[in-house]
Amino acid sequence: MQWQWLFKAGALFFLFLVLQIPLIWTQDLVQERSNFRQQAIDSVSQSNAGTQAVVAPVLIVPFEHRYWADERDKDDKPIRVQRTRAGKLSFLPRQLQVDSKVDIEQKPVGIFQVPVYRAALQLTGDFELPADYGVTVPTDEQYLFDTPYLALSVSEQRGIKQLQMLQWNAAPLAFEPGSRLPLHDEQGVHANLPPLQAGGPQHFVISLQLQGLKTLSVVPVADNTSWSLGSSWPHARFWGNATPDQKDLREDGLDANWQTSVLATNMPSRWQNCMESERCDDVLNQAFSVDFLDPVDVYVKSDRATKYAFLFVGITFGAFLLFEIMKQLAIHPVQYGMVGLALAFFFLLLLSLSEHIAFVWAYLIAAAGCIGVIIAYLSAVLRSVLTALGFGVALAVLYGALYLILGSEDFALLIGSGLLFGLLTLAMLLTRKVDWYHLQQRVLTPRSSEAR
């Protein structure tokens, strides 16, 4: 009988490996459907706007510098000639307060729903300008200043849905397209300013509505920057240079507040490098950012579920083998295979149903269908409805544990390891008094054949 035992073990191991084929195919299908969803998101981004990063506002003063330079003529004789160079002086706000309210709407693209946000932002603050813009030159040199302007940079200019006139020292000024900044390919707007007076604060108020996808960022360019965010969308992830100093995530929405100073960001130095080199990643990397998440990302959950599929099949096969040993029943490898296929189909049903209905209902329907089929099949195989129901209850517990793992990302490892340890403990308790050498000779011999 030893060879029969080895043949049975080898057949079950081979069957377990074969069942990985539909499970791997299901994993590939999850990735493929996820890619289709990403294509839907990209299509919305192309027709509307993508992620939005706001850099605002910056005061720019173009200038022409006339100076004398010592050079040599064509005969290599020293001469003194007048040269000019053009440049821009930039001033960052002393104070910047950003108040924002964000609403989310779902845009249908085929069977997919893409969350699109519309953010109403109000930016208030002030600048403090030094005399002569802080420029001191020798008496034989001259700075000629052109019209100053206030620049607002956004990563997707077409996402600007509404922009009110700039309030500069309580006077309304019109915005024009283009930020004229080396950021986001000059995406954004600017407003020409009247002659500026040195000394005393220069106040501004900017109100705009911005549309985008997933991420909203604010770059803290001021000496002191604060950003308050409110939304009726409770599903968010905060990241970037700093997380909110205060945040409140509720079922009906969220509130968050950021605050930072120039001591933390070293923004003047970063901004100077940006203006001189036109490489501004160091500035953008200081942004406060929030992702507005899809609360039911079925592909993430389905992908995580399929990663536990081999455990389902392995635990079920182990339970069958244990039952076969304890009850001295012979269960054919084909019957193992039928149950394994039913378990594999659960993950395919879960994926297809969750694309059309809520994930929790898709999970319940797929689990109930697979458990029902297995109970009906086992009641005939084991010739006992009660025993089949017992297996059904055990599978229901496994499905319940998997759902807890899927819904508890932070505790997934703890729940999974606890479940496996519990199952191992149960198997050891049930078999602690089993005479394995005796059962090895009888495990493949059903009682009916012994009676004959």
mmCIF file with all atom_site columns, C-alpha atoms in Angstrom, residues 208-396:
data_model
loop_
_atom_site.group_PDB
_atom_site.id
_atom_site.type_symbol
_atom_site.label_atom_id
_atom_site.label_alt_id
_atom_site.label_comp_id
_atom_site.label_asym_id
_atom_site.label_entity_id
_atom_site.label_seq_id
_atom_site.pdbx_PDB_ins_code
_atom_site.Cartn_x
_atom_site.Cartn_y
_atom_site.Cartn_z
_atom_site.occupancy
_atom_site.B_iso_or_equiv
_atom_site.pdbx_formal_charge
_atom_site.auth_seq_id
_atom_site.auth_comp_id
_atom_site.auth_asym_id
_atom_site.auth_atom_id
_atom_site.pdbx_PDB_model_num
ATOM 1   C CA . LEU A 1 208 ? -10.471 80.340 -8.969  1.00 0.00 ? 208 LEU A CA 1
ATOM 2   C CA . GLN A 1 209 ? -12.185 77.042 -9.652  1.00 0.00 ? 209 GLN A CA 1
ATOM 3   C CA . LEU A 1 210 ? -9.855  74.263 -10.715 1.00 0.00 ? 210 LEU A CA 1
ATOM 4   C CA . GLN A 1 211 ? -10.780 70.877 -12.172 1.00 0.00 ? 211 GLN A CA 1
ATOM 5   C CA . GLY A 1 212 ? -8.513  67.847 -12.048 1.00 0.00 ? 212 GLY A CA 1
ATOM 6   C CA . LEU A 1 213 ? -8.041  64.149 -11.425 1.00 0.00 ? 213 LEU A CA 1
ATOM 7   C CA . LYS A 1 214 ? -6.925  62.388 -8.263  1.00 0.00 ? 214 LYS A CA 1
ATOM 8   C CA . THR A 1 215 ? -4.208  64.746 -6.922  1.00 0.00 ? 215 THR A CA 1
ATOM 9   C CA . LEU A 1 216 ? -4.355  68.344 -5.755  1.00 0.00 ? 216 LEU A CA 1
ATOM 10  C CA . SER A 1 217 ? -1.118  70.002 -4.596  1.00 0.00 ? 217 SER A CA 1
ATOM 11  C CA . VAL A 1 218 ? -0.186  73.415 -3.232  1.00 0.00 ? 218 VAL A CA 1
ATOM 12  C CA . VAL A 1 219 ? 3.432   74.589 -3.222  1.00 0.00 ? 219 VAL A CA 1
ATOM 13  C CA . PRO A 1 220 ? 4.191   76.697 -0.107  1.00 0.00 ? 220 PRO A CA 1
ATOM 14  C CA . VAL A 1 221 ? 6.122   79.579 -1.688  1.00 0.00 ? 221 VAL A CA 1
ATOM 15  C CA . ALA A 1 222 ? 5.534   82.194 1.032   1.00 0.00 ? 222 ALA A CA 1
ATOM 16  C CA . ASP A 1 223 ? 7.520   82.973 4.147   1.00 0.00 ? 223 ASP A CA 1
ATOM 17  C CA . ASN A 1 224 ? 4.480   81.631 6.017   1.00 0.00 ? 224 ASN A CA 1
ATOM 18  C CA . THR A 1 225 ? 2.029   79.406 4.164   1.00 0.00 ? 225 THR A CA 1
ATOM 19  C CA . SER A 1 226 ? -1.174  77.783 5.398   1.00 0.00 ? 226 SER A CA 1
ATOM 20  C CA . TRP A 1 227 ? -3.647  75.653 3.469   1.00 0.00 ? 227 TRP A CA 1
ATOM 21  C CA . SER A 1 228 ? -7.082  74.638 4.705   1.00 0.00 ? 228 SER A CA 1
ATOM 22  C CA . LEU A 1 229 ? -8.971  71.947 2.791   1.00 0.00 ? 229 LEU A CA 1
ATOM 23  C CA . GLY A 1 230 ? -12.562 70.815 3.130   1.00 0.00 ? 230 GLY A CA 1
ATOM 24  C CA . SER A 1 231 ? -14.385 68.202 1.073   1.00 0.00 ? 231 SER A CA 1
ATOM 25  C CA . SER A 1 232 ? -17.511 66.056 1.118   1.00 0.00 ? 232 SER A CA 1
ATOM 26  C CA . TRP A 1 233 ? -15.340 63.170 -0.195  1.00 0.00 ? 233 TRP A CA 1
ATOM 27  C CA . PRO A 1 234 ? -14.023 61.168 2.774   1.00 0.00 ? 234 PRO A CA 1
ATOM 28  C CA . HIS A 1 235 ? -11.544 58.974 0.894   1.00 0.00 ? 235 HIS A CA 1
ATOM 29  C CA . ALA A 1 236 ? -8.140  60.657 0.751   1.00 0.00 ? 236 ALA A CA 1
ATOM 30  C CA . ARG A 1 237 ? -4.423  60.064 1.181   1.00 0.00 ? 237 ARG A CA 1
ATOM 31  C CA . PHE A 1 238 ? -2.093  62.850 2.287   1.00 0.00 ? 238 PHE A CA 1
ATOM 32  C CA . TRP A 1 239 ? 1.512   62.955 1.153   1.00 0.00 ? 239 TRP A CA 1
ATOM 33  C CA . GLY A 1 240 ? 4.197   65.333 -0.060  1.00 0.00 ? 240 GLY A CA 1
ATOM 34  C CA . ASN A 1 241 ? 6.757   67.414 1.797   1.00 0.00 ? 241 ASN A CA 1
ATOM 35  C CA . ALA A 1 242 ? 4.567   67.435 4.918   1.00 0.00 ? 242 ALA A CA 1
ATOM 36  C CA . THR A 1 243 ? 1.348   65.848 6.097   1.00 0.00 ? 243 THR A CA 1
ATOM 37  C CA . PRO A 1 244 ? -1.433  68.006 7.565   1.00 0.00 ? 244 PRO A CA 1
ATOM 38  C CA . ASP A 1 245 ? -0.914  69.474 11.007  1.00 0.00 ? 245 ASP A CA 1
ATOM 39  C CA . GLN A 1 246 ? -4.592  68.733 11.616  1.00 0.00 ? 246 GLN A CA 1
ATOM 40  C CA . LYS A 1 247 ? -6.901  66.367 9.786   1.00 0.00 ? 247 LYS A CA 1
ATOM 41  C CA . ASP A 1 248 ? -10.368 65.006 10.344  1.00 0.00 ? 248 ASP A CA 1
ATOM 42  C CA . LEU A 1 249 ? -11.564 62.099 8.186   1.00 0.00 ? 249 LEU A CA 1
ATOM 43  C CA . ARG A 1 250 ? -15.278 61.425 8.596   1.00 0.00 ? 250 ARG A CA 1
ATOM 44  C CA . GLU A 1 251 ? -17.896 59.372 6.815   1.00 0.00 ? 251 GLU A CA 1
ATOM 45  C CA . ASP A 1 252 ? -19.402 62.559 5.359   1.00 0.00 ? 252 ASP A CA 1
ATOM 46  C CA . GLY A 1 253 ? -16.153 64.235 4.332   1.00 0.00 ? 253 GLY A CA 1
ATOM 47  C CA . LEU A 1 254 ? -12.793 65.494 5.488   1.00 0.00 ? 254 LEU A CA 1
ATOM 48  C CA . ASP A 1 255 ? -11.014 68.582 6.772   1.00 0.00 ? 255 ASP A CA 1
ATOM 49  C CA . ALA A 1 256 ? -7.269  69.177 6.786   1.00 0.00 ? 256 ALA A CA 1
ATOM 50  C CA . ASN A 1 257 ? -4.897  72.029 7.577   1.00 0.00 ? 257 ASN A CA 1
ATOM 51  C CA . TRP A 1 258 ? -1.239  72.491 6.638   1.00 0.00 ? 258 TRP A CA 1
ATOM 52  C CA . GLN A 1 259 ? 1.117   75.172 7.853   1.00 0.00 ? 259 GLN A CA 1
ATOM 53  C CA . THR A 1 260 ? 4.807   75.780 7.211   1.00 0.00 ? 260 THR A CA 1
ATOM 54  C CA . SER A 1 261 ? 7.414   78.531 7.148   1.00 0.00 ? 261 SER A CA 1
ATOM 55  C CA . VAL A 1 262 ? 10.465  79.494 5.144   1.00 0.00 ? 262 VAL A CA 1
ATOM 56  C CA . LEU A 1 263 ? 12.623  77.956 7.874   1.00 0.00 ? 263 LEU A CA 1
ATOM 57  C CA . ALA A 1 264 ? 11.292  74.522 6.904   1.00 0.00 ? 264 ALA A CA 1
ATOM 58  C CA . THR A 1 265 ? 11.221  74.924 3.111   1.00 0.00 ? 265 THR A CA 1
ATOM 59  C CA . ASN A 1 266 ? 14.196  77.222 2.372   1.00 0.00 ? 266 ASN A CA 1
ATOM 60  C CA . MET A 1 267 ? 12.029  78.405 -0.514  1.00 0.00 ? 267 MET A CA 1
ATOM 61  C CA . PRO A 1 268 ? 13.918  81.622 -1.466  1.00 0.00 ? 268 PRO A CA 1
ATOM 62  C CA . SER A 1 269 ? 17.058  79.644 -2.303  1.00 0.00 ? 269 SER A CA 1
ATOM 63  C CA . ARG A 1 270 ? 15.100  76.957 -4.145  1.00 0.00 ? 270 ARG A CA 1
ATOM 64  C CA . TRP A 1 271 ? 13.162  79.583 -6.068  1.00 0.00 ? 271 TRP A CA 1
ATOM 65  C CA . GLN A 1 272 ? 16.311  81.463 -7.073  1.00 0.00 ? 272 GLN A CA 1
ATOM 66  C CA . ASN A 1 273 ? 17.776  78.246 -8.492  1.00 0.00 ? 273 ASN A CA 1
ATOM 67  C CA . CYS A 1 274 ? 14.507  77.634 -10.346 1.00 0.00 ? 274 CYS A CA 1
ATOM 68  C CA . MET A 1 275 ? 14.544  81.091 -11.959 1.00 0.00 ? 275 MET A CA 1
ATOM 69  C CA . GLU A 1 276 ? 18.207  80.893 -12.938 1.00 0.00 ? 276 GLU A CA 1
ATOM 70  C CA . SER A 1 277 ? 18.395  77.315 -14.189 1.00 0.00 ? 277 SER A CA 1
ATOM 71  C CA . GLU A 1 278 ? 14.730  76.840 -15.202 1.00 0.00 ? 278 GLU A CA 1
ATOM 72  C CA . ARG A 1 279 ? 14.882  73.507 -13.389 1.00 0.00 ? 279 ARG A CA 1
ATOM 73  C CA . CYS A 1 280 ? 12.150  73.707 -10.805 1.00 0.00 ? 280 CYS A CA 1
ATOM 74  C CA . ASP A 1 281 ? 11.703  70.153 -9.515  1.00 0.00 ? 281 ASP A CA 1
ATOM 75  C CA . ASP A 1 282 ? 13.258  71.201 -6.208  1.00 0.00 ? 282 ASP A CA 1
ATOM 76  C CA . VAL A 1 283 ? 10.475  73.777 -5.791  1.00 0.00 ? 283 VAL A CA 1
ATOM 77  C CA . LEU A 1 284 ? 7.666   71.422 -6.787  1.00 0.00 ? 284 LEU A CA 1
ATOM 78  C CA . ASN A 1 285 ? 8.960   68.732 -4.429  1.00 0.00 ? 285 ASN A CA 1
ATOM 79  C CA . GLN A 1 286 ? 8.051   70.955 -1.473  1.00 0.00 ? 286 GLN A CA 1
ATOM 80  C CA . ALA A 1 287 ? 4.328   70.677 -2.287  1.00 0.00 ? 287 ALA A CA 1
ATOM 81  C CA . PHE A 1 288 ? 1.563   69.646 0.097   1.00 0.00 ? 288 PHE A CA 1
ATOM 82  C CA . SER A 1 289 ? -0.485  66.995 -1.712  1.00 0.00 ? 289 SER A CA 1
ATOM 83  C CA . VAL A 1 290 ? -3.722  65.083 -1.288  1.00 0.00 ? 290 VAL A CA 1
ATOM 84  C CA . ASP A 1 291 ? -5.007  62.162 -3.373  1.00 0.00 ? 291 ASP A CA 1
ATOM 85  C CA . PHE A 1 292 ? -8.767  61.761 -3.687  1.00 0.00 ? 292 PHE A CA 1
ATOM 86  C CA . LEU A 1 293 ? -9.114  57.992 -3.829  1.00 0.00 ? 293 LEU A CA 1
ATOM 87  C CA . ASP A 1 294 ? -11.663 55.695 -5.383  1.00 0.00 ? 294 ASP A CA 1
ATOM 88  C CA . PRO A 1 295 ? -13.228 54.036 -2.317  1.00 0.00 ? 295 PRO A CA 1
ATOM 89  C CA . VAL A 1 296 ? -14.022 50.876 -4.257  1.00 0.00 ? 296 VAL A CA 1
ATOM 90  C CA . ASP A 1 297 ? -10.967 50.061 -6.332  1.00 0.00 ? 297 ASP A CA 1
ATOM 91  C CA . VAL A 1 298 ? -12.197 46.594 -7.235  1.00 0.00 ? 298 VAL A CA 1
ATOM 92  C CA . TYR A 1 299 ? -9.015  45.682 -9.100  1.00 0.00 ? 299 TYR A CA 1
ATOM 93  C CA . VAL A 1 300 ? -6.780  46.332 -6.107  1.00 0.00 ? 300 VAL A CA 1
ATOM 94  C CA . LYS A 1 301 ? -9.025  44.177 -3.919  1.00 0.00 ? 301 LYS A CA 1
ATOM 95  C CA . SER A 1 302 ? -9.415  41.474 -6.577  1.00 0.00 ? 302 SER A CA 1
ATOM 96  C CA . ASP A 1 303 ? -5.654  41.373 -7.088  1.00 0.00 ? 303 ASP A CA 1
ATOM 97  C CA . ARG A 1 304 ? -5.101  41.039 -3.351  1.00 0.00 ? 304 ARG A CA 1
ATOM 98  C CA . ALA A 1 305 ? -7.742  38.292 -3.205  1.00 0.00 ? 305 ALA A CA 1
ATOM 99  C CA . THR A 1 306 ? -6.077  36.219 -5.936  1.00 0.00 ? 306 THR A CA 1
ATOM 100 C CA . LYS A 1 307 ? -2.805  36.344 -4.005  1.00 0.00 ? 307 LYS A CA 1
ATOM 101 C CA . TYR A 1 308 ? -4.496  34.250 -1.310  1.00 0.00 ? 308 TYR A CA 1
ATOM 102 C CA . ALA A 1 309 ? -6.020  31.797 -3.812  1.00 0.00 ? 309 ALA A CA 1
ATOM 103 C CA . PHE A 1 310 ? -3.299  29.162 -3.389  1.00 0.00 ? 310 PHE A CA 1
ATOM 104 C CA . LEU A 1 311 ? -3.976  29.170 0.353   1.00 0.00 ? 311 LEU A CA 1
ATOM 105 C CA . PHE A 1 312 ? -7.668  28.492 -0.279  1.00 0.00 ? 312 PHE A CA 1
ATOM 106 C CA . VAL A 1 313 ? -6.907  25.555 -2.513  1.00 0.00 ? 313 VAL A CA 1
ATOM 107 C CA . GLY A 1 314 ? -4.148  24.242 -0.252  1.00 0.00 ? 314 GLY A CA 1
ATOM 108 C CA . ILE A 1 315 ? -6.240  24.536 2.931   1.00 0.00 ? 315 ILE A CA 1
ATOM 109 C CA . THR A 1 316 ? -9.223  22.862 1.257   1.00 0.00 ? 316 THR A CA 1
ATOM 110 C CA . PHE A 1 317 ? -7.115  20.000 -0.062  1.00 0.00 ? 317 PHE A CA 1
ATOM 111 C CA . GLY A 1 318 ? -5.548  19.614 3.366   1.00 0.00 ? 318 GLY A CA 1
ATOM 112 C CA . ALA A 1 319 ? -8.992  19.508 5.005   1.00 0.00 ? 319 ALA A CA 1
ATOM 113 C CA . PHE A 1 320 ? -10.165 16.869 2.503   1.00 0.00 ? 320 PHE A CA 1
ATOM 114 C CA . LEU A 1 321 ? -7.083  14.754 3.091   1.00 0.00 ? 321 LEU A CA 1
ATOM 115 C CA . LEU A 1 322 ? -7.464  15.061 6.852   1.00 0.00 ? 322 LEU A CA 1
ATOM 116 C CA . PHE A 1 323 ? -11.130 14.095 6.624   1.00 0.00 ? 323 PHE A CA 1
ATOM 117 C CA . GLU A 1 324 ? -10.229 11.200 4.345   1.00 0.00 ? 324 GLU A CA 1
ATOM 118 C CA . ILE A 1 325 ? -7.689  9.943  6.875   1.00 0.00 ? 325 ILE A CA 1
ATOM 119 C CA . MET A 1 326 ? -9.891  10.411 9.918   1.00 0.00 ? 326 MET A CA 1
ATOM 120 C CA . LYS A 1 327 ? -13.009 8.842  8.376   1.00 0.00 ? 327 LYS A CA 1
ATOM 121 C CA . GLN A 1 328 ? -11.143 6.264  6.276   1.00 0.00 ? 328 GLN A CA 1
ATOM 122 C CA . LEU A 1 329 ? -12.865 7.344  3.064   1.00 0.00 ? 329 LEU A CA 1
ATOM 123 C CA . ALA A 1 330 ? -11.246 7.292  -0.358  1.00 0.00 ? 330 ALA A CA 1
ATOM 124 C CA . ILE A 1 331 ? -11.755 10.581 -2.225  1.00 0.00 ? 331 ILE A CA 1
ATOM 125 C CA . HIS A 1 332 ? -10.598 10.429 -5.842  1.00 0.00 ? 332 HIS A CA 1
ATOM 126 C CA . PRO A 1 333 ? -8.172  13.085 -7.169  1.00 0.00 ? 333 PRO A CA 1
ATOM 127 C CA . VAL A 1 334 ? -10.800 14.004 -9.788  1.00 0.00 ? 334 VAL A CA 1
ATOM 128 C CA . GLN A 1 335 ? -13.158 14.926 -6.945  1.00 0.00 ? 335 GLN A CA 1
ATOM 129 C CA . TYR A 1 336 ? -10.404 17.031 -5.396  1.00 0.00 ? 336 TYR A CA 1
ATOM 130 C CA . GLY A 1 337 ? -10.008 18.716 -8.773  1.00 0.00 ? 337 GLY A CA 1
ATOM 131 C CA . MET A 1 338 ? -13.729 19.549 -9.093  1.00 0.00 ? 338 MET A CA 1
ATOM 132 C CA . VAL A 1 339 ? -13.734 21.278 -5.715  1.00 0.00 ? 339 VAL A CA 1
ATOM 133 C CA . GLY A 1 340 ? -10.489 23.084 -6.572  1.00 0.00 ? 340 GLY A CA 1
ATOM 134 C CA . LEU A 1 341 ? -11.989 24.400 -9.830  1.00 0.00 ? 341 LEU A CA 1
ATOM 135 C CA . ALA A 1 342 ? -15.033 25.660 -7.952  1.00 0.00 ? 342 ALA A CA 1
ATOM 136 C CA . LEU A 1 343 ? -12.696 27.554 -5.623  1.00 0.00 ? 343 LEU A CA 1
ATOM 137 C CA . ALA A 1 344 ? -10.774 28.994 -8.587  1.00 0.00 ? 344 ALA A CA 1
ATOM 138 C CA . PHE A 1 345 ? -14.012 30.168 -10.240 1.00 0.00 ? 345 PHE A CA 1
ATOM 139 C CA . PHE A 1 346 ? -14.805 32.231 -7.141  1.00 0.00 ? 346 PHE A CA 1
ATOM 140 C CA . PHE A 1 347 ? -12.080 34.731 -7.998  1.00 0.00 ? 347 PHE A CA 1
ATOM 141 C CA . LEU A 1 348 ? -13.258 35.053 -11.603 1.00 0.00 ? 348 LEU A CA 1
ATOM 142 C CA . LEU A 1 349 ? -16.850 35.578 -10.458 1.00 0.00 ? 349 LEU A CA 1
ATOM 143 C CA . LEU A 1 350 ? -15.683 38.155 -7.925  1.00 0.00 ? 350 LEU A CA 1
ATOM 144 C CA . LEU A 1 351 ? -13.859 40.163 -10.595 1.00 0.00 ? 351 LEU A CA 1
ATOM 145 C CA . SER A 1 352 ? -16.690 40.109 -13.140 1.00 0.00 ? 352 SER A CA 1
ATOM 146 C CA . LEU A 1 353 ? -19.430 40.926 -10.619 1.00 0.00 ? 353 LEU A CA 1
ATOM 147 C CA . SER A 1 354 ? -17.506 43.698 -8.842  1.00 0.00 ? 354 SER A CA 1
ATOM 148 C CA . GLU A 1 355 ? -17.248 45.678 -12.088 1.00 0.00 ? 355 GLU A CA 1
ATOM 149 C CA . HIS A 1 356 ? -21.032 46.138 -12.047 1.00 0.00 ? 356 HIS A CA 1
ATOM 150 C CA . ILE A 1 357 ? -22.172 46.017 -8.426  1.00 0.00 ? 357 ILE A CA 1
ATOM 151 C CA . ALA A 1 358 ? -20.758 46.982 -5.040  1.00 0.00 ? 358 ALA A CA 1
ATOM 152 C CA . PHE A 1 359 ? -17.723 44.901 -4.055  1.00 0.00 ? 359 PHE A CA 1
ATOM 153 C CA . VAL A 1 360 ? -19.306 43.598 -0.853  1.00 0.00 ? 360 VAL A CA 1
ATOM 154 C CA . TRP A 1 361 ? -22.334 42.261 -2.765  1.00 0.00 ? 361 TRP A CA 1
ATOM 155 C CA . ALA A 1 362 ? -20.125 40.806 -5.479  1.00 0.00 ? 362 ALA A CA 1
ATOM 156 C CA . TYR A 1 363 ? -18.117 39.045 -2.793  1.00 0.00 ? 363 TYR A CA 1
ATOM 157 C CA . LEU A 1 364 ? -21.227 37.656 -1.071  1.00 0.00 ? 364 LEU A CA 1
ATOM 158 C CA . ILE A 1 365 ? -22.788 36.413 -4.311  1.00 0.00 ? 365 ILE A CA 1
ATOM 159 C CA . ALA A 1 366 ? -19.569 34.791 -5.581  1.00 0.00 ? 366 ALA A CA 1
ATOM 160 C CA . ALA A 1 367 ? -18.857 33.168 -2.206  1.00 0.00 ? 367 ALA A CA 1
ATOM 161 C CA . ALA A 1 368 ? -22.450 31.946 -1.762  1.00 0.00 ? 368 ALA A CA 1
ATOM 162 C CA . GLY A 1 369 ? -22.487 30.476 -5.282  1.00 0.00 ? 369 GLY A CA 1
ATOM 163 C CA . CYS A 1 370 ? -19.203 28.604 -4.872  1.00 0.00 ? 370 CYS A CA 1
ATOM 164 C CA . ILE A 1 371 ? -20.032 27.351 -1.374  1.00 0.00 ? 371 ILE A CA 1
ATOM 165 C CA . GLY A 1 372 ? -23.470 26.189 -2.550  1.00 0.00 ? 372 GLY A CA 1
ATOM 166 C CA . VAL A 1 373 ? -22.026 24.242 -5.484  1.00 0.00 ? 373 VAL A CA 1
ATOM 167 C CA . ILE A 1 374 ? -19.380 22.613 -3.277  1.00 0.00 ? 374 ILE A CA 1
ATOM 168 C CA . ILE A 1 375 ? -21.955 21.611 -0.633  1.00 0.00 ? 375 ILE A CA 1
ATOM 169 C CA . ALA A 1 376 ? -24.200 20.032 -3.272  1.00 0.00 ? 376 ALA A CA 1
ATOM 170 C CA . TYR A 1 377 ? -21.265 18.175 -4.789  1.00 0.00 ? 377 TYR A CA 1
ATOM 171 C CA . LEU A 1 378 ? -19.796 16.959 -1.510  1.00 0.00 ? 378 LEU A CA 1
ATOM 172 C CA . SER A 1 379 ? -23.127 15.763 -0.197  1.00 0.00 ? 379 SER A CA 1
ATOM 173 C CA . ALA A 1 380 ? -23.070 13.172 -2.998  1.00 0.00 ? 380 ALA A CA 1
ATOM 174 C CA . VAL A 1 381 ? -19.328 12.454 -2.820  1.00 0.00 ? 381 VAL A CA 1
ATOM 175 C CA . LEU A 1 382 ? -19.289 11.969 0.956   1.00 0.00 ? 382 LEU A CA 1
ATOM 176 C CA . ARG A 1 383 ? -22.811 10.523 1.079   1.00 0.00 ? 383 ARG A CA 1
ATOM 177 C CA . SER A 1 384 ? -23.621 12.872 3.920   1.00 0.00 ? 384 SER A CA 1
ATOM 178 C CA . VAL A 1 385 ? -25.458 16.177 3.704   1.00 0.00 ? 385 VAL A CA 1
ATOM 179 C CA . LEU A 1 386 ? -24.471 17.009 7.265   1.00 0.00 ? 386 LEU A CA 1
ATOM 180 C CA . THR A 1 387 ? -20.769 16.503 6.562   1.00 0.00 ? 387 THR A CA 1
ATOM 181 C CA . ALA A 1 388 ? -21.034 18.568 3.372   1.00 0.00 ? 388 ALA A CA 1
ATOM 182 C CA . LEU A 1 389 ? -22.694 21.354 5.347   1.00 0.00 ? 389 LEU A CA 1
ATOM 183 C CA . GLY A 1 390 ? -19.826 21.212 7.812   1.00 0.00 ? 390 GLY A CA 1
ATOM 184 C CA . PHE A 1 391 ? -17.374 21.752 4.962   1.00 0.00 ? 391 PHE A CA 1
ATOM 185 C CA . GLY A 1 392 ? -19.567 24.610 3.723   1.00 0.00 ? 392 GLY A CA 1
ATOM 186 C CA . VAL A 1 393 ? -19.425 26.308 7.116   1.00 0.00 ? 393 VAL A CA 1
ATOM 187 C CA . ALA A 1 394 ? -15.649 25.918 7.194   1.00 0.00 ? 394 ALA A CA 1
ATOM 188 C CA . LEU A 1 395 ? -15.367 27.476 3.723   1.00 0.00 ? 395 LEU A CA 1
ATOM 189 C CA . ALA A 1 396 ? -17.665 30.319 4.803   1.00 0.00 ? 396 ALA A CA 1
#
